[in-house]
Short mmCIF file of C-alpha atoms in Angstrom, two decimals:
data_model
loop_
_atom_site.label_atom_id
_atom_site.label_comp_id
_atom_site.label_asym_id
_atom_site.label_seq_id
_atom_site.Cartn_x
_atom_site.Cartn_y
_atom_site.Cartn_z
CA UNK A 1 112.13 98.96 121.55
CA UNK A 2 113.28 102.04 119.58
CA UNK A 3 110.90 102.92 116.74
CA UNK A 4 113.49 105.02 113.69
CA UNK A 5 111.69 106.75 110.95
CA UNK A 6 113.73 106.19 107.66
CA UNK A 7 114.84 108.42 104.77
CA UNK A 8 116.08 107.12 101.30
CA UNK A 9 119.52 106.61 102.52
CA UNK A 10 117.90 104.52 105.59
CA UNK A 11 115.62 102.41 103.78
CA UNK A 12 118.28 101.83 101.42
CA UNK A 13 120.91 101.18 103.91
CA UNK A 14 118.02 98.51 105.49
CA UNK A 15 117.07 96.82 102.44
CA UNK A 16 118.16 93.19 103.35
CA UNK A 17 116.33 93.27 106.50
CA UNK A 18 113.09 95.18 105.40
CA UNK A 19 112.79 92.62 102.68
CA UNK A 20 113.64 89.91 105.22
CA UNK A 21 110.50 91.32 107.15
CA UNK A 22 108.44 91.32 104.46
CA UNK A 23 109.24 88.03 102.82
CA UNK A 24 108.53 86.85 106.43
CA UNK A 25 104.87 88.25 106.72
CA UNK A 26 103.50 86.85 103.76
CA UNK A 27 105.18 83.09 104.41
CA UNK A 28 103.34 84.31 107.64
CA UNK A 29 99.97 84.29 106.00
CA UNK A 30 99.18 88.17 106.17
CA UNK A 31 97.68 89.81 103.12
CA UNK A 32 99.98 92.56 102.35
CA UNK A 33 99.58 92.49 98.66
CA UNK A 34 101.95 89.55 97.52
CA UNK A 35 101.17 86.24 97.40
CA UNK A 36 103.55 83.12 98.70
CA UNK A 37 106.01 82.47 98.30
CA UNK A 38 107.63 85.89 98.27
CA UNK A 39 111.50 86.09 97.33
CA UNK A 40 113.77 87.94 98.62
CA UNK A 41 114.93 89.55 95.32
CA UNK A 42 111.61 90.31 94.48
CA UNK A 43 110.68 91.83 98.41
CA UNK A 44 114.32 93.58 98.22
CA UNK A 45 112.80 95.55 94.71
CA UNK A 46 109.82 96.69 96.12
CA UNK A 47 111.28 98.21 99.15
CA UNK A 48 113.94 99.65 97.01
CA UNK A 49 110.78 101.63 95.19
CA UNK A 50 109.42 102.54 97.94
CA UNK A 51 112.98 104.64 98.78
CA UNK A 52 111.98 106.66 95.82
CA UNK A 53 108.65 107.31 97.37
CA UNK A 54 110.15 108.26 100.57
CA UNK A 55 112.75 110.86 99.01
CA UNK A 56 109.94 112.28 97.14
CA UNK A 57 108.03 112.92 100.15
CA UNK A 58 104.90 110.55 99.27
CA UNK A 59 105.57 107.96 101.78
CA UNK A 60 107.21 108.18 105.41
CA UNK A 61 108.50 105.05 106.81
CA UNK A 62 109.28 103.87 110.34
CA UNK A 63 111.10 100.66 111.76
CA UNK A 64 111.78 98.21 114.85
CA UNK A 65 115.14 97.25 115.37
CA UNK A 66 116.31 94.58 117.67
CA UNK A 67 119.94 95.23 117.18
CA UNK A 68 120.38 94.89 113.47
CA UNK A 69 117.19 92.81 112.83
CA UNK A 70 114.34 94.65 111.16
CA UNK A 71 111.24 93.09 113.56
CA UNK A 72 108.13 95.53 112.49
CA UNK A 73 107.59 98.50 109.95
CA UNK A 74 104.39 100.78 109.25
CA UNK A 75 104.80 103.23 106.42
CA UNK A 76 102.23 106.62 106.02
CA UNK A 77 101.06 107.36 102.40
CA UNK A 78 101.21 110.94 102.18
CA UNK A 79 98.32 113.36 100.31
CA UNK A 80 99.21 114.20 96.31
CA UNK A 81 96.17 116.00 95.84
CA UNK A 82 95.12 119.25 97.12
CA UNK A 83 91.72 118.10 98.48
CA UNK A 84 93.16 115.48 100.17
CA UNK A 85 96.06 117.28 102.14
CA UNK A 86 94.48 116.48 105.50
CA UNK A 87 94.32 112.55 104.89
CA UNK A 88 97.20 109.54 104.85
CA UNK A 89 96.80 105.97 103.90
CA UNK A 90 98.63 104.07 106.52
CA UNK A 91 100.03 101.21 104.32
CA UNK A 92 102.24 97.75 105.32
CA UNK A 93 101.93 97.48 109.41
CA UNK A 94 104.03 94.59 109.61
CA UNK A 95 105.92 92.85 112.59
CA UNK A 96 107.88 89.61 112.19
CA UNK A 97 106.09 86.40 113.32
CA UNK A 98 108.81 86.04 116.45
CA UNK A 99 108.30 89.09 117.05
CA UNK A 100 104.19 89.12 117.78
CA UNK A 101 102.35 89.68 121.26
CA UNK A 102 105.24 92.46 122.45
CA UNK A 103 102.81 95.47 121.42
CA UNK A 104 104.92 96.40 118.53
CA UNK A 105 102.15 97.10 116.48
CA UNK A 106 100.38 98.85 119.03
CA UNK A 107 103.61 100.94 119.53
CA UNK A 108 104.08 101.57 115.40
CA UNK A 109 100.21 102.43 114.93
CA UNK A 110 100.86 104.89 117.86
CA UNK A 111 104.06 106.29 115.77
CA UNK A 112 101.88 106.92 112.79
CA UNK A 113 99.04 108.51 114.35
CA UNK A 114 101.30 110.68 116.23
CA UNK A 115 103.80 111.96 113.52
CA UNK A 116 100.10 112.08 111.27
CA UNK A 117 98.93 114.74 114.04
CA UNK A 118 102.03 116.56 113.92
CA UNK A 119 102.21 116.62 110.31
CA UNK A 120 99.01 118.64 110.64
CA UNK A 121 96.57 115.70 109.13
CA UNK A 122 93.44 114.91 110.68
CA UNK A 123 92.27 111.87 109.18
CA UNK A 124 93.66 108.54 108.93
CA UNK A 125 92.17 105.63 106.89
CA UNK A 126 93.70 101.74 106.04
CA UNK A 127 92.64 98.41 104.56
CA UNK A 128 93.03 95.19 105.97
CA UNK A 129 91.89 91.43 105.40
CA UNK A 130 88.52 91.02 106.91
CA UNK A 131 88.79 88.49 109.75
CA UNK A 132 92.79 89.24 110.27
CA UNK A 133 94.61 89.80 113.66
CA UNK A 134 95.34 93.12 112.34
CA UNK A 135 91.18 94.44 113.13
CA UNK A 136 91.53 93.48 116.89
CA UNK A 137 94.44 96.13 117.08
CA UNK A 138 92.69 98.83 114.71
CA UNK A 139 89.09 98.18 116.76
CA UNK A 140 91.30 98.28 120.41
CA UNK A 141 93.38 101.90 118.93
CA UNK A 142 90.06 103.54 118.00
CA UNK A 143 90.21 102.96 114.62
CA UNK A 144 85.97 103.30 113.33
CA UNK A 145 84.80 100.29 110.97
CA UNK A 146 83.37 101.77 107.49
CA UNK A 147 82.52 99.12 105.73
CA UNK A 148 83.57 95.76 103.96
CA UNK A 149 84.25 94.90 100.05
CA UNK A 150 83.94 91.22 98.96
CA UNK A 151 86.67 89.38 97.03
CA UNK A 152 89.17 92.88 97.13
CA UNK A 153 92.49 90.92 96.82
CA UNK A 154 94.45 87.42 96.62
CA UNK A 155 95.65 86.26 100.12
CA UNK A 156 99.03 85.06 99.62
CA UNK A 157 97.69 81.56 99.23
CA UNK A 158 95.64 83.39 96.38
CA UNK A 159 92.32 83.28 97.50
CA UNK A 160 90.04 86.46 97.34
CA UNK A 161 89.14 87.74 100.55
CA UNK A 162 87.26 90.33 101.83
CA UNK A 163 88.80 93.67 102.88
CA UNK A 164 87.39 95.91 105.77
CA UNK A 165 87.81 99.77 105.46
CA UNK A 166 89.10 101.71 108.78
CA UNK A 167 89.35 105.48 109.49
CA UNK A 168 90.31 107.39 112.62
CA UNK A 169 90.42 110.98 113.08
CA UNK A 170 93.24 112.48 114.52
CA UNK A 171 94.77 115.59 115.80
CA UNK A 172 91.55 116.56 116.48
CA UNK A 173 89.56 117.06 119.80
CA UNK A 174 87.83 114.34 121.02
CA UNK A 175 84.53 116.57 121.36
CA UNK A 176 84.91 117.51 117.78
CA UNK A 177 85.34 113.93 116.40
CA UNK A 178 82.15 112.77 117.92
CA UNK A 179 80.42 115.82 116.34
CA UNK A 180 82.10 114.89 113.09
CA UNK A 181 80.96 110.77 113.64
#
């Protein structure tokens, strides 16, 4: 499993597949903020954005590849703001529904927190569906529960759901982080 992080030219070149991916995870069930069913046109254009983020140096995005199959992809919101230059959002940790149970997840929340470290940030923070696979891995990586917020978006079926609020601190010693907890 070889994890690839992408520039403009390699999202672009990756389009069909990352939209393949995507379109897959919501007909999947997972609230990733569309709602079912997703088209690939319409998963194709929002990944084609998202190559504008990445050129402009908001967003860093990483990949699976199983030969030429897209099967997982985590992307890092990066700071805008000067008092938030030692934060990132990590946004749309997906891995294809054949894919699930082979620690690619694992391995691309690893990726993040890693490149986050070296990038010199020291504080990570997500959302995800309250009551989703997704909190096992976040709880079992170290991620730290903050809280929950009723109704917060549509599942793909459309129903509201709760969303719970993670954060992890990173590149920072373990001694220090308890202090800071």
């Amino acid at each position: 499993m070889i994890v690839q992080r992408l520039d403009e030219q390699g999202v672009t070149a990756l389009l069909d597949g990352l939209a393949a991916l995507l379109a897959d995870t919501v007909a999947g069930g997972a609230s990733v903020g569309f709602l079912a069913p997703l088209g690939h046109p319409e998963a194709a254009h929002w990944w084609r954005e998202r190559a504008a983020a990445v050129a402009a140096g908001r967003l860093a995005v990483w990949v699976v590849r199983e030969g030429e199959r897209v099967t997982g992809t985590v992307s890092l919101a990066l700071p805008d703001k000067p008092n938030s230059r030692h934060r990132g959002e990590l946004v749309k940790l997906m891995v294809s529904r054949e894919a699930r149970g082979r620690g690619l997840g694992r391995r691309l929340l690893t990726t993040v927190e890693d490149a986050a470290t070296a990038a010199g940030l020291t504080l990570l923070h997500l959302d995800t569906e309250t009551g989703s696979p997704a909190e096992h891995l976040y709880r079992s990586a170290g991620w730290t529960r903050a809280g929950t917020i009723p109704d917060y978006a549509a599942d793909p079926r459309g129903e509201l759901r709760p969303t719970t609020l993670y954060f992890k601190q990173v590149g920072v010693p373990a001694a220090a982080a308890a202090v800071a907890g």
